[in-house]
């Protein structure tokens, strides 16, 4: 009888959905998140979860009707649900990119946002290997009769999780903000990079020269402050001139070696090139443009000239 019961259990396990936890320290399977997936995709199998925000947000990978999907999920909904189509990079994308400063890279890991397919909108997310760096390439376009130019942006961040609860940030980040009585938390964002490294973006209110201002701080995964926006030391965003005379050598080298940026220029140096300073921390921001605003590059550096993010935008 015990043998029969054992065989029955094995058969039942084989019939159940497979749930693999990529994060060993996750305290149990988040059944509510699994329920959200099963509600939207009743035939989902091979469900794999990766925690992005502890007990609140997961990346979910699963199979349904022979298709592989990747989505974000919490205990009540799914969003950014992409269907994988790795073997088929849209030919139109290659044709459009061929006429820009960003041609010559290699696409992989193509996926399609299924939420856009109820309308004329289309959205693809791919990985673009360009000049030795991998980017998350997000392409949006309209296929209806009222055609408008398509656009794409690509950068280091794979996910951007809007966070309104201060308690969701790491202790080191919270301690920094709380220790400064002049700062008041407004909202924030957790950025998940391609390698799943995290960056924490905090927006704060503060008062300077009797003016209430909003500034942005970027902390790395260890909770160290790496980048600050210009409001902290240049409250007048329309200052008539940039506060940068020269760049640290690492930044200068990156600009010199970036062939795709040779024809790019600062449209308004007073707003497109500046140095942020706060409590002994320095950082740099650059925004270069080409063909009007059809091609844009934003660069974010810490005090040592280490590149924290490079964000490209192109309108076809």
XYZ file of C-alpha atoms in Angstrom:
316
model
C 0.000 0.000 0.000
C 2.892 2.381 0.830
C 4.444 1.651 -2.580
C 1.194 2.490 -4.376
C 0.847 5.722 -2.381
C 4.454 6.704 -3.215
C 3.868 6.139 -6.946
C 0.637 8.164 -6.767
C 2.505 11.090 -5.165
C 5.145 10.996 -7.880
C 2.480 11.087 -10.570
C 0.775 14.034 -8.888
C 4.055 15.936 -8.627
C 4.656 15.416 -12.320
C 1.226 16.841 -13.121
C 1.707 19.971 -10.993
C 3.234 23.219 -12.175
C 6.937 23.431 -11.563
C 7.894 26.392 -9.376
C 11.609 27.037 -9.181
C 12.949 29.594 -6.721
C 16.084 31.319 -7.967
C 16.660 32.943 -4.597
C 17.343 30.330 -1.906
C 16.668 32.659 1.028
C 13.094 33.371 -0.096
C 10.921 32.190 2.824
C 8.593 29.860 0.958
C 6.815 30.151 -2.359
C 4.735 33.358 -2.705
C 1.458 31.577 -3.434
C -0.454 34.819 -4.042
C 1.970 35.811 -6.802
C 1.653 32.339 -8.334
C -2.129 32.766 -8.155
C -1.918 36.038 -10.078
C 0.041 34.299 -12.856
C -2.364 31.354 -12.954
C -5.337 33.705 -13.139
C -3.943 35.418 -16.240
C -2.381 32.270 -17.711
C -4.293 29.203 -16.450
C -2.009 26.837 -18.369
C 1.238 28.338 -17.078
C 3.952 25.818 -16.311
C 7.656 25.882 -15.442
C 7.135 28.990 -13.341
C 10.392 30.514 -12.125
C 10.437 33.361 -9.615
C 13.164 35.849 -8.822
C 12.690 38.357 -6.033
C 13.186 41.987 -7.052
C 11.625 43.593 -3.975
C 11.413 41.362 -0.928
C 7.934 39.853 -0.473
C 6.444 42.442 -2.858
C 7.665 42.273 -6.471
C 8.956 39.343 -8.478
C 10.247 38.706 -11.944
C 8.302 35.710 -13.216
C 9.300 33.460 -16.099
C 6.898 30.790 -17.311
C 5.658 28.780 -20.277
C 2.105 28.887 -21.647
C 0.794 27.385 -24.894
C 4.384 26.638 -25.991
C 5.412 30.293 -25.548
C 7.879 31.559 -22.989
C 6.994 34.719 -21.054
C 8.700 37.116 -18.677
C 6.664 39.425 -16.483
C 6.683 41.501 -13.344
C 4.184 40.503 -10.683
C 3.105 41.325 -7.183
C 0.351 39.733 -5.132
C -2.423 41.464 -7.058
C -1.382 42.007 -10.689
C 1.053 41.376 -13.543
C 2.624 44.048 -15.732
C 5.318 44.366 -18.391
C 4.484 40.918 -19.696
C 6.715 40.026 -22.667
C 6.475 37.014 -24.957
C 9.875 35.698 -26.045
C 10.649 35.501 -29.731
C 14.410 35.084 -29.593
C 14.899 33.889 -33.154
C 13.144 36.763 -34.896
C 14.461 40.321 -34.671
C 12.060 42.548 -36.655
C 13.640 43.425 -39.994
C 12.196 46.942 -39.821
C 14.216 47.669 -36.703
C 17.491 46.922 -38.447
C 16.518 49.064 -41.416
C 15.586 52.021 -39.238
C 18.673 51.823 -37.057
C 20.915 51.615 -40.125
C 20.371 55.301 -40.806
C 21.419 56.467 -37.350
C 24.572 56.993 -35.319
C 23.826 53.777 -33.458
C 24.104 51.324 -36.323
C 26.462 48.369 -36.313
C 25.456 46.592 -33.109
C 23.945 43.136 -32.648
C 20.448 42.348 -31.401
C 19.474 39.323 -29.311
C 16.815 38.169 -26.847
C 13.874 39.682 -28.704
C 10.562 39.799 -26.819
C 7.198 41.458 -27.447
C 4.989 43.284 -24.956
C 1.652 41.468 -25.279
C -0.312 44.331 -23.697
C 0.339 46.458 -26.775
C -1.252 43.981 -29.166
C -4.824 45.003 -28.383
C -4.135 48.329 -30.131
C -1.997 49.565 -32.977
C 0.902 50.045 -30.587
C 3.852 47.667 -30.688
C 6.698 47.345 -28.229
C 9.770 45.149 -28.385
C 12.426 44.678 -25.750
C 15.782 43.324 -26.865
C 19.397 43.256 -25.823
C 21.576 45.423 -28.045
C 25.320 44.787 -27.985
C 26.889 48.026 -29.152
C 30.531 49.108 -29.003
C 31.337 46.332 -26.536
C 28.462 47.077 -24.133
C 25.092 45.368 -23.663
C 22.014 47.568 -23.372
C 18.343 46.955 -22.742
C 16.779 48.171 -25.998
C 13.139 49.293 -25.764
C 11.498 49.968 -29.136
C 7.976 51.391 -29.502
C 6.078 51.971 -32.712
C 2.603 52.414 -34.173
C 1.386 50.105 -36.925
C -2.019 51.637 -37.567
C -3.073 53.860 -40.437
C -2.183 57.050 -38.586
C 1.529 56.317 -38.800
C 3.909 58.226 -36.607
C 7.705 57.874 -36.407
C 8.922 55.108 -34.166
C 11.324 55.659 -31.306
C 13.650 53.630 -29.113
C 15.760 54.104 -26.045
C 18.446 51.872 -24.669
C 20.352 51.913 -21.406
C 21.708 49.742 -18.596
C 18.437 49.381 -16.654
C 16.220 46.360 -17.339
C 13.447 47.266 -14.878
C 12.505 50.488 -13.117
C 10.315 49.832 -10.095
C 8.467 52.911 -8.838
C 8.590 52.898 -5.031
C 6.497 55.186 -2.859
C 7.087 53.478 0.485
C 10.318 54.660 2.083
C 10.510 51.440 4.115
C 11.085 49.428 0.941
C 14.590 50.826 0.536
C 17.686 49.261 2.144
C 18.639 50.309 5.666
C 21.849 52.003 4.515
C 19.904 54.220 2.103
C 17.226 55.056 4.661
C 19.819 55.855 7.316
C 21.529 58.354 5.008
C 18.275 60.208 4.303
C 17.080 60.126 7.918
C 20.419 61.406 9.217
C 20.053 64.564 7.141
C 17.278 66.606 8.766
C 17.144 68.895 5.750
C 15.909 66.139 3.442
C 12.344 64.851 3.166
C 11.647 61.677 1.198
C 9.268 62.204 -1.723
C 9.389 58.988 -3.782
C 11.878 56.730 -5.472
C 12.765 53.971 -7.852
C 14.682 50.721 -7.810
C 16.580 50.106 -11.035
C 17.433 46.521 -11.921
C 20.375 46.246 -14.320
C 20.965 43.465 -16.841
C 23.133 41.588 -14.332
C 20.419 42.113 -11.652
C 22.574 44.588 -9.788
C 20.416 47.264 -8.170
C 20.564 51.040 -8.095
C 18.362 53.036 -5.736
C 17.032 56.400 -6.858
C 15.622 58.675 -4.167
C 13.792 61.942 -4.777
C 13.788 64.343 -1.857
C 12.426 67.761 -1.016
C 14.672 70.310 0.672
C 14.814 74.050 1.212
C 17.601 76.248 -0.115
C 17.651 80.053 -0.189
C 14.061 80.004 1.076
C 12.954 77.937 -1.933
C 11.444 74.455 -1.741
C 13.334 72.269 -4.207
C 13.261 68.650 -5.339
C 16.520 66.802 -5.924
C 17.506 63.293 -6.983
C 20.075 60.986 -5.391
C 21.381 57.697 -6.772
C 22.746 55.053 -4.385
C 24.510 51.872 -5.429
C 23.629 48.360 -4.275
C 25.766 48.769 -1.142
C 23.950 51.963 -0.197
C 26.719 54.407 -1.123
C 25.661 57.748 -2.588
C 27.109 57.940 -6.113
C 25.196 60.645 -7.984
C 23.218 63.784 -7.173
C 21.237 66.152 -9.366
C 22.137 69.785 -9.920
C 19.438 71.259 -7.655
C 21.561 70.752 -4.545
C 24.279 73.172 -5.639
C 22.643 74.943 -8.606
C 19.083 75.710 -7.524
C 18.579 77.964 -10.521
C 18.258 75.432 -13.340
C 18.380 78.266 -15.861
C 21.805 79.441 -14.781
C 23.403 81.152 -17.812
C 26.450 78.870 -17.841
C 27.615 75.362 -17.053
C 29.500 74.758 -13.814
C 31.987 72.395 -15.504
C 35.283 73.747 -16.826
C 36.933 70.382 -17.385
C 36.194 66.698 -16.841
C 38.141 64.108 -14.846
C 40.400 62.073 -17.140
C 38.166 58.945 -17.166
C 35.213 60.988 -18.451
C 37.333 62.757 -21.048
C 38.617 59.402 -22.318
C 35.101 57.970 -22.639
C 33.999 60.981 -24.670
C 37.048 60.768 -26.908
C 36.639 57.045 -27.528
C 32.877 57.092 -28.215
C 32.921 57.240 -32.009
C 29.136 57.352 -32.252
C 29.182 60.693 -30.397
C 31.610 62.504 -32.723
C 28.849 64.551 -34.345
C 26.959 65.143 -31.081
C 26.953 68.515 -29.352
C 25.657 70.230 -26.247
C 22.564 72.082 -27.337
C 22.445 74.204 -24.191
C 25.660 73.859 -22.157
C 24.078 75.562 -19.174
C 21.543 72.720 -18.820
C 23.208 69.866 -20.702
C 26.521 69.760 -18.833
C 26.812 70.182 -15.100
C 28.342 68.944 -11.857
C 26.263 67.981 -8.828
C 27.685 68.501 -5.331
C 26.301 67.626 -1.915
C 27.945 66.852 1.442
C 31.318 66.162 -0.146
C 29.924 63.976 -2.930
C 30.439 65.074 -6.535
C 28.928 63.707 -9.735
C 28.538 64.639 -13.387
C 25.731 64.749 -15.936
C 26.085 65.209 -19.711
C 23.419 65.389 -22.387
C 24.550 65.440 -26.017
C 22.328 65.712 -29.074
C 22.498 65.109 -32.796
C 20.127 65.804 -35.701
C 18.169 68.215 -33.551
C 16.715 66.047 -30.807
C 16.370 62.929 -32.960
C 19.448 61.364 -31.342
C 20.274 61.957 -27.694
C 22.838 60.534 -25.286
C 22.723 61.035 -21.521
C 25.721 60.111 -19.381
C 25.814 59.805 -15.587
C 29.198 59.652 -13.806
C 30.269 59.515 -10.181
C 33.072 61.632 -8.710
C 35.762 59.271 -10.039
C 34.395 59.331 -13.572
C 32.862 55.841 -13.290
C 29.932 55.522 -15.673
C 26.748 54.740 -13.741
C 24.346 54.860 -16.662
C 24.423 55.647 -20.348
C 21.048 56.284 -21.931
C 20.499 56.672 -25.657
C 17.342 57.884 -27.389
C 16.645 57.769 -31.106
C 13.600 58.845 -33.086
C 13.331 57.355 -36.567
